[in-house]
Amino acid sequence: PPRPVEGGYASAGLLAFVALNKYLYHLPLYRQEKMSPQWGASISRKTMADWIEIVAEWFKPVYGHMRKNLIRGGYLQADETPVRFADPDVKKGKTTQGYLWVIGRPDGDVVFDWRLTRAHGEATSLLEGFEGLLQCDGYPAYENFAADNEQVVRLACWAHVRRKFVEALDEFPAEV
């Protein structure tokens, strides 16, 4: 059968194996590079990074479909979390911070979106077109999005509310 990478030697199975190891089992490409001779061929992390980019391109239509279905629904949960990462354009040995933005709903799809910043515009572009109930934390980007979109009602995040009760329990055990 034709190979997924024209002129390449990698099968679709090998690309899936590398991607699953990276994202499902949290096995960085540099570790996979060290392990690859045990698989029968030394594969550079640069090559594997190119393969990950190809796999990401394959999944763009799936991502787009999942995001569109979430945006069309009337209820979303949204959050963002900081992630330290190694950037080859930054001094070797140094990491920088990016953000993994996520939207989803219980018993539904979840879409992750990697962004280099936590700027308010990131929330706006991720949630563009959404109307309904938006459950999120108190980050002002979500509040601004709801204020700019009359059809969006922002709801509090119960995990953040619960955290305050847990903190109060530690500080005032007799009162609770």
Short mmCIF file of N, CA and C in Angstrom, two decimals:
data_model
loop_
_atom_site.label_atom_id
_atom_site.label_comp_id
_atom_site.label_asym_id
_atom_site.label_seq_id
_atom_site.Cartn_x
_atom_site.Cartn_y
_atom_site.Cartn_z
N PRO A 1 0.84 -1.21 0.00
CA PRO A 1 0.00 0.00 0.00
C PRO A 1 0.87 1.25 0.00
N PRO A 2 0.32 2.35 -0.48
CA PRO A 2 1.10 3.59 -0.46
C PRO A 2 1.39 4.01 0.98
N ARG A 3 2.54 4.64 1.16
CA ARG A 3 2.95 5.10 2.50
C ARG A 3 2.31 6.45 2.80
N PRO A 4 2.06 6.72 4.10
CA PRO A 4 1.45 8.01 4.47
C PRO A 4 2.33 9.20 4.13
N VAL A 5 3.66 8.99 4.14
CA VAL A 5 4.60 10.05 3.80
C VAL A 5 5.23 9.66 2.48
N GLU A 6 4.94 10.44 1.44
CA GLU A 6 5.45 10.11 0.11
C GLU A 6 6.97 10.01 0.15
N GLY A 7 7.50 8.90 -0.33
CA GLY A 7 8.94 8.68 -0.34
C GLY A 7 9.48 8.24 1.01
N GLY A 8 8.64 8.13 2.01
CA GLY A 8 9.08 7.74 3.34
C GLY A 8 8.93 6.25 3.57
N TYR A 9 9.46 5.80 4.67
CA TYR A 9 9.41 4.38 5.00
C TYR A 9 8.40 4.07 6.11
N ALA A 10 7.85 5.10 6.73
CA ALA A 10 6.95 4.89 7.87
C ALA A 10 5.56 4.46 7.40
N SER A 11 5.05 3.44 8.07
CA SER A 11 3.68 3.01 7.82
C SER A 11 2.73 3.83 8.68
N ALA A 12 1.45 3.77 8.37
CA ALA A 12 0.45 4.45 9.21
C ALA A 12 0.51 3.90 10.63
N GLY A 13 0.78 2.60 10.78
CA GLY A 13 0.89 1.98 12.10
C GLY A 13 2.03 2.56 12.91
N LEU A 14 3.18 2.81 12.25
CA LEU A 14 4.33 3.38 12.96
C LEU A 14 4.02 4.81 13.39
N LEU A 15 3.39 5.59 12.52
CA LEU A 15 3.03 6.95 12.90
C LEU A 15 2.05 6.95 14.06
N ALA A 16 1.07 6.05 14.03
CA ALA A 16 0.11 5.94 15.14
C ALA A 16 0.82 5.53 16.42
N PHE A 17 1.77 4.61 16.32
CA PHE A 17 2.53 4.14 17.48
C PHE A 17 3.28 5.30 18.14
N VAL A 18 3.98 6.09 17.34
CA VAL A 18 4.75 7.23 17.87
C VAL A 18 3.80 8.26 18.50
N ALA A 19 2.69 8.57 17.82
CA ALA A 19 1.74 9.56 18.35
C ALA A 19 1.09 9.07 19.64
N LEU A 20 0.69 7.81 19.69
CA LEU A 20 0.08 7.27 20.91
C LEU A 20 1.08 7.27 22.06
N ASN A 21 2.32 6.89 21.78
CA ASN A 21 3.34 6.92 22.84
C ASN A 21 3.52 8.34 23.37
N LYS A 22 3.52 9.32 22.48
CA LYS A 22 3.74 10.70 22.90
C LYS A 22 2.55 11.25 23.69
N TYR A 23 1.33 11.06 23.19
CA TYR A 23 0.18 11.72 23.79
C TYR A 23 -0.59 10.87 24.79
N LEU A 24 -0.68 9.59 24.56
CA LEU A 24 -1.43 8.75 25.48
C LEU A 24 -0.56 8.28 26.65
N TYR A 25 0.69 7.94 26.34
CA TYR A 25 1.58 7.41 27.39
C TYR A 25 2.62 8.43 27.85
N HIS A 26 2.53 9.67 27.36
CA HIS A 26 3.40 10.77 27.79
C HIS A 26 4.87 10.42 27.64
N LEU A 27 5.22 9.79 26.54
CA LEU A 27 6.59 9.39 26.26
C LEU A 27 7.19 10.39 25.26
N PRO A 28 8.03 11.30 25.73
CA PRO A 28 8.57 12.34 24.85
C PRO A 28 9.34 11.74 23.67
N LEU A 29 9.45 12.51 22.60
CA LEU A 29 10.12 12.02 21.41
C LEU A 29 11.60 11.72 21.66
N TYR A 30 12.26 12.46 22.55
CA TYR A 30 13.67 12.17 22.80
C TYR A 30 13.83 10.78 23.43
N ARG A 31 12.86 10.37 24.25
CA ARG A 31 12.92 9.02 24.81
C ARG A 31 12.62 7.96 23.75
N GLN A 32 11.65 8.27 22.91
CA GLN A 32 11.35 7.34 21.82
C GLN A 32 12.54 7.20 20.88
N GLU A 33 13.26 8.30 20.67
CA GLU A 33 14.47 8.26 19.84
C GLU A 33 15.49 7.30 20.45
N LYS A 34 15.65 7.36 21.77
CA LYS A 34 16.60 6.46 22.45
C LYS A 34 16.14 5.01 22.39
N MET A 35 14.83 4.80 22.39
CA MET A 35 14.28 3.44 22.36
C MET A 35 14.25 2.84 20.96
N SER A 36 14.24 3.69 19.94
CA SER A 36 13.99 3.22 18.57
C SER A 36 14.97 2.14 18.09
N PRO A 37 16.24 2.13 18.49
CA PRO A 37 17.09 1.01 18.03
C PRO A 37 16.56 -0.35 18.49
N GLN A 38 15.86 -0.37 19.62
CA GLN A 38 15.27 -1.63 20.09
C GLN A 38 14.13 -2.09 19.19
N TRP A 39 13.54 -1.15 18.44
CA TRP A 39 12.46 -1.49 17.51
C TRP A 39 13.02 -2.02 16.20
N GLY A 40 14.33 -1.85 16.02
CA GLY A 40 14.97 -2.35 14.80
C GLY A 40 15.47 -1.27 13.86
N ALA A 41 15.29 -0.01 14.21
CA ALA A 41 15.77 1.09 13.37
C ALA A 41 15.94 2.33 14.23
N SER A 42 17.03 3.03 14.06
CA SER A 42 17.24 4.29 14.78
C SER A 42 16.46 5.39 14.07
N ILE A 43 15.55 6.03 14.80
CA ILE A 43 14.71 7.08 14.23
C ILE A 43 14.95 8.35 15.03
N SER A 44 15.31 9.41 14.34
CA SER A 44 15.60 10.67 15.03
C SER A 44 14.31 11.32 15.53
N ARG A 45 14.45 12.10 16.58
CA ARG A 45 13.27 12.80 17.10
C ARG A 45 12.78 13.85 16.10
N LYS A 46 13.67 14.39 15.28
CA LYS A 46 13.26 15.33 14.23
C LYS A 46 12.31 14.63 13.27
N THR A 47 12.66 13.43 12.87
CA THR A 47 11.79 12.66 11.97
C THR A 47 10.45 12.39 12.63
N MET A 48 10.49 11.97 13.90
CA MET A 48 9.24 11.70 14.61
C MET A 48 8.41 12.97 14.78
N ALA A 49 9.07 14.11 15.01
CA ALA A 49 8.36 15.38 15.12
C ALA A 49 7.66 15.71 13.80
N ASP A 50 8.34 15.43 12.68
CA ASP A 50 7.71 15.63 11.37
C ASP A 50 6.49 14.73 11.22
N TRP A 51 6.59 13.50 11.69
CA TRP A 51 5.47 12.57 11.63
C TRP A 51 4.29 13.06 12.48
N ILE A 52 4.60 13.59 13.67
CA ILE A 52 3.54 14.12 14.54
C ILE A 52 2.81 15.25 13.83
N GLU A 53 3.55 16.09 13.12
CA GLU A 53 2.94 17.18 12.37
C GLU A 53 2.00 16.62 11.29
N ILE A 54 2.41 15.55 10.64
CA ILE A 54 1.57 14.92 9.61
C ILE A 54 0.30 14.35 10.23
N VAL A 55 0.45 13.66 11.37
CA VAL A 55 -0.71 13.10 12.06
C VAL A 55 -1.66 14.22 12.48
N ALA A 56 -1.11 15.33 12.97
CA ALA A 56 -1.94 16.47 13.37
C ALA A 56 -2.73 17.00 12.17
N GLU A 57 -2.11 17.05 11.01
CA GLU A 57 -2.82 17.50 9.80
C GLU A 57 -3.96 16.56 9.47
N TRP A 58 -3.74 15.25 9.61
CA TRP A 58 -4.79 14.27 9.34
C TRP A 58 -6.00 14.50 10.24
N PHE A 59 -5.73 14.91 11.50
CA PHE A 59 -6.81 15.04 12.48
C PHE A 59 -7.50 16.40 12.47
N LYS A 60 -7.03 17.34 11.68
CA LYS A 60 -7.67 18.66 11.64
C LYS A 60 -9.16 18.57 11.32
N PRO A 61 -9.59 17.77 10.34
CA PRO A 61 -11.04 17.68 10.08
C PRO A 61 -11.81 17.10 11.27
N VAL A 62 -11.23 16.15 11.97
CA VAL A 62 -11.89 15.56 13.15
C VAL A 62 -12.00 16.61 14.24
N TYR A 63 -10.89 17.33 14.49
CA TYR A 63 -10.89 18.41 15.48
C TYR A 63 -11.95 19.45 15.13
N GLY A 64 -11.97 19.87 13.86
CA GLY A 64 -12.93 20.88 13.43
C GLY A 64 -14.37 20.43 13.64
N HIS A 65 -14.65 19.18 13.33
CA HIS A 65 -16.00 18.64 13.51
C HIS A 65 -16.37 18.61 15.00
N MET A 66 -15.46 18.16 15.85
CA MET A 66 -15.73 18.09 17.28
C MET A 66 -15.95 19.50 17.85
N ARG A 67 -15.10 20.44 17.48
CA ARG A 67 -15.24 21.82 17.97
C ARG A 67 -16.56 22.42 17.52
N LYS A 68 -16.90 22.23 16.25
CA LYS A 68 -18.15 22.77 15.71
C LYS A 68 -19.35 22.21 16.47
N ASN A 69 -19.35 20.93 16.77
CA ASN A 69 -20.46 20.35 17.53
C ASN A 69 -20.53 20.91 18.94
N LEU A 70 -19.38 21.12 19.56
CA LEU A 70 -19.37 21.72 20.91
C LEU A 70 -19.92 23.15 20.87
N ILE A 71 -19.45 23.93 19.91
CA ILE A 71 -19.87 25.33 19.80
C ILE A 71 -21.37 25.43 19.52
N ARG A 72 -21.91 24.49 18.77
CA ARG A 72 -23.35 24.51 18.44
C ARG A 72 -24.23 24.12 19.63
N GLY A 73 -23.65 23.44 20.61
CA GLY A 73 -24.43 23.04 21.77
C GLY A 73 -24.72 24.23 22.66
N GLY A 74 -25.60 24.07 23.60
CA GLY A 74 -25.99 25.18 24.46
C GLY A 74 -25.28 25.22 25.80
N TYR A 75 -24.31 24.32 26.00
CA TYR A 75 -23.60 24.28 27.28
C TYR A 75 -22.15 23.88 27.03
N LEU A 76 -21.23 24.62 27.60
CA LEU A 76 -19.79 24.34 27.47
C LEU A 76 -19.09 24.54 28.80
N GLN A 77 -18.09 23.73 29.02
CA GLN A 77 -17.14 23.98 30.10
C GLN A 77 -15.83 24.39 29.44
N ALA A 78 -15.16 25.37 30.00
CA ALA A 78 -13.92 25.87 29.42
C ALA A 78 -12.88 26.09 30.51
N ASP A 79 -11.64 25.87 30.15
CA ASP A 79 -10.55 26.10 31.09
C ASP A 79 -9.25 26.20 30.29
N GLU A 80 -8.23 26.67 30.93
CA GLU A 80 -6.89 26.70 30.34
C GLU A 80 -5.90 26.39 31.45
N THR A 81 -4.83 25.72 31.09
CA THR A 81 -3.84 25.36 32.10
C THR A 81 -2.44 25.63 31.56
N PRO A 82 -1.55 26.16 32.40
CA PRO A 82 -0.18 26.43 31.93
C PRO A 82 0.61 25.13 31.77
N VAL A 83 1.44 25.10 30.75
CA VAL A 83 2.29 23.93 30.48
C VAL A 83 3.68 24.44 30.13
N ARG A 84 4.68 23.98 30.86
CA ARG A 84 6.07 24.30 30.54
C ARG A 84 6.50 23.40 29.39
N PHE A 85 7.21 23.97 28.43
CA PHE A 85 7.67 23.16 27.30
C PHE A 85 9.02 23.65 26.80
N ALA A 86 9.74 22.74 26.17
CA ALA A 86 11.04 23.08 25.60
C ALA A 86 10.83 23.61 24.18
N ASP A 87 11.34 24.79 23.94
CA ASP A 87 11.23 25.42 22.63
C ASP A 87 12.62 25.46 22.01
N PRO A 88 12.81 24.86 20.84
CA PRO A 88 14.15 24.84 20.25
C PRO A 88 14.67 26.23 19.91
N ASP A 89 13.78 27.23 19.83
CA ASP A 89 14.22 28.59 19.53
C ASP A 89 14.65 29.34 20.79
N VAL A 90 14.45 28.73 21.95
CA VAL A 90 14.85 29.33 23.22
C VAL A 90 16.14 28.66 23.65
N LYS A 91 16.92 29.33 24.48
CA LYS A 91 18.21 28.81 24.93
C LYS A 91 18.09 27.36 25.40
N LYS A 92 19.02 26.54 24.97
CA LYS A 92 19.01 25.11 25.31
C LYS A 92 18.96 24.93 26.82
N GLY A 93 18.13 24.00 27.26
CA GLY A 93 17.98 23.73 28.68
C GLY A 93 16.93 24.59 29.35
N LYS A 94 16.43 25.57 28.65
CA LYS A 94 15.40 26.46 29.21
C LYS A 94 14.04 26.04 28.69
N THR A 95 13.04 26.26 29.52
CA THR A 95 11.67 26.01 29.07
C THR A 95 10.91 27.32 29.05
N THR A 96 9.81 27.31 28.36
CA THR A 96 8.94 28.46 28.30
C THR A 96 7.53 27.98 28.60
N GLN A 97 6.62 28.89 28.75
CA GLN A 97 5.27 28.51 29.14
C GLN A 97 4.27 28.73 28.02
N GLY A 98 3.45 27.73 27.79
CA GLY A 98 2.33 27.84 26.87
C GLY A 98 1.08 27.46 27.64
N TYR A 99 -0.04 27.39 26.93
CA TYR A 99 -1.31 27.09 27.59
C TYR A 99 -2.09 26.08 26.78
N LEU A 100 -2.63 25.11 27.48
CA LEU A 100 -3.52 24.14 26.87
C LEU A 100 -4.93 24.56 27.23
N TRP A 101 -5.65 25.06 26.23
CA TRP A 101 -7.02 25.51 26.40
C TRP A 101 -7.93 24.32 26.09
N VAL A 102 -9.03 24.21 26.83
CA VAL A 102 -9.92 23.06 26.63
C VAL A 102 -11.38 23.51 26.70
N ILE A 103 -12.19 22.94 25.81
CA ILE A 103 -13.63 23.11 25.89
C ILE A 103 -14.25 21.72 25.79
N GLY A 104 -15.35 21.54 26.48
CA GLY A 104 -16.04 20.25 26.44
C GLY A 104 -17.33 20.32 27.21
N ARG A 105 -17.98 19.16 27.29
CA ARG A 105 -19.19 19.05 28.11
C ARG A 105 -19.24 17.63 28.63
N PRO A 106 -19.90 17.42 29.78
CA PRO A 106 -20.00 16.07 30.33
C PRO A 106 -20.61 15.10 29.32
N ASP A 107 -20.04 13.91 29.26
CA ASP A 107 -20.49 12.86 28.35
C ASP A 107 -20.45 13.28 26.89
N GLY A 108 -19.62 14.26 26.58
CA GLY A 108 -19.49 14.72 25.20
C GLY A 108 -18.03 14.80 24.80
N ASP A 109 -17.79 15.40 23.66
CA ASP A 109 -16.42 15.56 23.19
C ASP A 109 -15.68 16.57 24.05
N VAL A 110 -14.37 16.50 23.98
CA VAL A 110 -13.48 17.46 24.63
C VAL A 110 -12.45 17.85 23.57
N VAL A 111 -12.25 19.15 23.41
CA VAL A 111 -11.30 19.65 22.43
C VAL A 111 -10.20 20.42 23.16
N PHE A 112 -8.97 20.05 22.88
CA PHE A 112 -7.81 20.74 23.43
C PHE A 112 -7.21 21.61 22.34
N ASP A 113 -6.76 22.79 22.73
CA ASP A 113 -6.16 23.71 21.77
C ASP A 113 -4.91 24.31 22.40
N TRP A 114 -3.77 24.13 21.77
CA TRP A 114 -2.49 24.62 22.27
C TRP A 114 -2.31 26.07 21.83
N ARG A 115 -2.02 26.93 22.80
CA ARG A 115 -1.78 28.35 22.52
C ARG A 115 -0.53 28.78 23.29
N LEU A 116 0.18 29.73 22.75
CA LEU A 116 1.39 30.22 23.41
C LEU A 116 1.11 31.29 24.45
N THR A 117 -0.13 31.73 24.54
CA THR A 117 -0.46 32.81 25.45
C THR A 117 -1.80 32.57 26.14
N ARG A 118 -2.02 33.31 27.19
CA ARG A 118 -3.28 33.26 27.92
C ARG A 118 -4.08 34.55 27.67
N ALA A 119 -3.74 35.26 26.63
CA ALA A 119 -4.40 36.53 26.30
C ALA A 119 -5.90 36.32 26.12
N HIS A 120 -6.66 37.35 26.43
CA HIS A 120 -8.13 37.28 26.34
C HIS A 120 -8.60 36.89 24.94
N GLY A 121 -7.87 37.32 23.92
CA GLY A 121 -8.24 36.99 22.55
C GLY A 121 -8.23 35.50 22.26
N GLU A 122 -7.44 34.75 23.02
CA GLU A 122 -7.39 33.29 22.83
C GLU A 122 -8.74 32.67 23.21
N ALA A 123 -9.31 33.12 24.32
CA ALA A 123 -10.63 32.61 24.73
C ALA A 123 -11.67 32.99 23.69
N THR A 124 -11.60 34.22 23.21
CA THR A 124 -12.56 34.69 22.22
C THR A 124 -12.49 33.85 20.95
N SER A 125 -11.29 33.57 20.45
CA SER A 125 -11.19 32.81 19.21
C SER A 125 -11.59 31.34 19.41
N LEU A 126 -11.30 30.79 20.58
CA LEU A 126 -11.67 29.40 20.84
C LEU A 126 -13.19 29.24 20.96
N LEU A 127 -13.84 30.23 21.57
CA LEU A 127 -15.28 30.15 21.83
C LEU A 127 -16.13 30.84 20.77
N GLU A 128 -15.50 31.37 19.74
CA GLU A 128 -16.21 32.13 18.72
C GLU A 128 -17.42 31.35 18.18
N GLY A 129 -18.56 32.02 18.20
CA GLY A 129 -19.79 31.43 17.68
C GLY A 129 -20.63 30.73 18.74
N PHE A 130 -20.11 30.59 19.95
CA PHE A 130 -20.85 29.88 21.00
C PHE A 130 -21.94 30.77 21.58
N GLU A 131 -23.10 30.17 21.82
CA GLU A 131 -24.21 30.82 22.53
C GLU A 131 -24.77 29.82 23.52
N GLY A 132 -24.94 30.23 24.76
CA GLY A 132 -25.50 29.34 25.76
C GLY A 132 -24.84 29.52 27.10
N LEU A 133 -24.82 28.45 27.88
CA LEU A 133 -24.25 28.46 29.23
C LEU A 133 -22.78 28.08 29.17
N LEU A 134 -21.93 28.95 29.69
CA LEU A 134 -20.49 28.74 29.70
C LEU A 134 -20.02 28.58 31.14
N GLN A 135 -19.64 27.38 31.51
CA GLN A 135 -19.15 27.13 32.87
C GLN A 135 -17.63 27.20 32.84
N CYS A 136 -17.07 28.05 33.72
CA CYS A 136 -15.63 28.29 33.71
C CYS A 136 -15.21 28.90 35.03
N ASP A 137 -13.91 29.07 35.19
CA ASP A 137 -13.41 29.69 36.41
C ASP A 137 -13.55 31.22 36.30
N GLY A 138 -12.95 31.92 37.22
CA GLY A 138 -13.11 33.37 37.28
C GLY A 138 -12.15 34.16 36.41
N TYR A 139 -11.43 33.50 35.52
CA TYR A 139 -10.49 34.22 34.65
C TYR A 139 -11.26 35.26 33.83
N PRO A 140 -10.85 36.52 33.88
CA PRO A 140 -11.60 37.60 33.24
C PRO A 140 -11.82 37.43 31.73
N ALA A 141 -11.01 36.65 31.06
CA ALA A 141 -11.20 36.44 29.61
C ALA A 141 -12.58 35.86 29.33
N TYR A 142 -13.03 34.94 30.18
CA TYR A 142 -14.35 34.34 29.99
C TYR A 142 -15.46 35.35 30.31
N GLU A 143 -15.23 36.13 31.36
CA GLU A 143 -16.20 37.16 31.73
C GLU A 143 -16.34 38.18 30.60
N ASN A 144 -15.21 38.58 30.02
CA ASN A 144 -15.25 39.53 28.90
C ASN A 144 -15.95 38.93 27.69
N PHE A 145 -15.69 37.64 27.42
CA PHE A 145 -16.35 36.98 26.29
C PHE A 145 -17.86 37.00 26.49
N ALA A 146 -18.30 36.66 27.71
CA ALA A 146 -19.74 36.65 28.00
C ALA A 146 -20.32 38.06 27.91
N ALA A 147 -19.58 39.06 28.40
CA ALA A 147 -20.06 40.44 28.35
C ALA A 147 -20.21 40.94 26.91
N ASP A 148 -19.34 40.46 26.02
CA ASP A 148 -19.39 40.87 24.62
C ASP A 148 -20.40 40.08 23.79
N ASN A 149 -20.95 39.01 24.37
CA ASN A 149 -21.88 38.14 23.66
C ASN A 149 -23.13 37.94 24.50
N GLU A 150 -24.19 38.67 24.16
CA GLU A 150 -25.43 38.66 24.95
C GLU A 150 -26.02 37.27 25.13
N GLN A 151 -25.77 36.38 24.20
CA GLN A 151 -26.37 35.04 24.24
C GLN A 151 -25.55 34.06 25.07
N VAL A 152 -24.54 34.56 25.79
CA VAL A 152 -23.70 33.71 26.63
C VAL A 152 -23.94 34.06 28.09
N VAL A 153 -24.21 33.03 28.90
CA VAL A 153 -24.37 33.20 30.34
C VAL A 153 -23.22 32.44 31.00
N ARG A 154 -22.43 33.16 31.77
CA ARG A 154 -21.28 32.54 32.44
C ARG A 154 -21.72 31.94 33.76
N LEU A 155 -21.30 30.68 33.99
CA LEU A 155 -21.60 29.98 35.23
C LEU A 155 -20.29 29.72 35.97
N ALA A 156 -20.37 29.67 37.29
CA ALA A 156 -19.19 29.41 38.11
C ALA A 156 -18.76 27.95 37.99
N CYS A 157 -17.50 27.71 38.27
CA CYS A 157 -16.93 26.36 38.26
C CYS A 157 -17.01 25.80 39.68
N TRP A 158 -17.70 24.68 39.84
CA TRP A 158 -17.88 24.10 41.17
C TRP A 158 -16.57 23.63 41.79
N ALA A 159 -15.63 23.22 40.99
CA ALA A 159 -14.33 22.79 41.54
C ALA A 159 -13.63 23.96 42.23
N HIS A 160 -13.74 25.14 41.66
CA HIS A 160 -13.13 26.31 42.27
C HIS A 160 -13.88 26.73 43.54
N VAL A 161 -15.19 26.62 43.52
CA VAL A 161 -15.99 26.94 44.71
C VAL A 161 -15.64 25.97 45.84
N ARG A 162 -15.57 24.68 45.53
CA ARG A 162 -15.25 23.65 46.53
C ARG A 162 -13.88 23.90 47.15
N ARG A 163 -12.93 24.32 46.34
CA ARG A 163 -11.57 24.57 46.83
C ARG A 163 -11.58 25.60 47.97
N LYS A 164 -12.43 26.60 47.88
CA LYS A 164 -12.50 27.63 48.94
C LYS A 164 -13.03 27.02 50.24
N PHE A 165 -13.97 26.09 50.14
CA PHE A 165 -14.46 25.42 51.35
C PHE A 165 -13.37 24.54 51.98
N VAL A 166 -12.61 23.87 51.15
CA VAL A 166 -11.51 23.03 51.66
C VAL A 166 -10.47 23.90 52.35
N GLU A 167 -10.15 25.05 51.75
CA GLU A 167 -9.20 25.97 52.36
C GLU A 167 -9.74 26.49 53.69
N ALA A 168 -11.02 26.79 53.75
CA ALA A 168 -11.64 27.28 55.00
C ALA A 168 -11.60 26.20 56.08
N LEU A 169 -11.77 24.97 55.71
CA LEU A 169 -11.72 23.87 56.66
C LEU A 169 -10.35 23.80 57.34
N ASP A 170 -9.29 24.01 56.54
CA ASP A 170 -7.94 23.99 57.11
C ASP A 170 -7.68 25.19 58.04
N GLU A 171 -8.23 26.35 57.68
CA GLU A 171 -7.98 27.55 58.45
C GLU A 171 -8.90 27.74 59.64
N PHE A 172 -10.15 27.23 59.52
CA PHE A 172 -11.14 27.42 60.58
C PHE A 172 -11.87 26.11 60.85
N PRO A 173 -11.18 25.07 61.33
CA PRO A 173 -11.81 23.75 61.50
C PRO A 173 -12.99 23.76 62.49
N ALA A 174 -12.95 24.57 63.51
CA ALA A 174 -14.04 24.57 64.50
C ALA A 174 -15.32 25.15 63.91
N GLU A 175 -15.21 26.15 63.03
CA GLU A 175 -16.37 26.79 62.48
C GLU A 175 -17.08 25.94 61.43
N VAL A 176 -16.31 25.07 60.78
CA VAL A 176 -16.90 24.25 59.71
C VAL A 176 -17.37 22.97 60.31
#
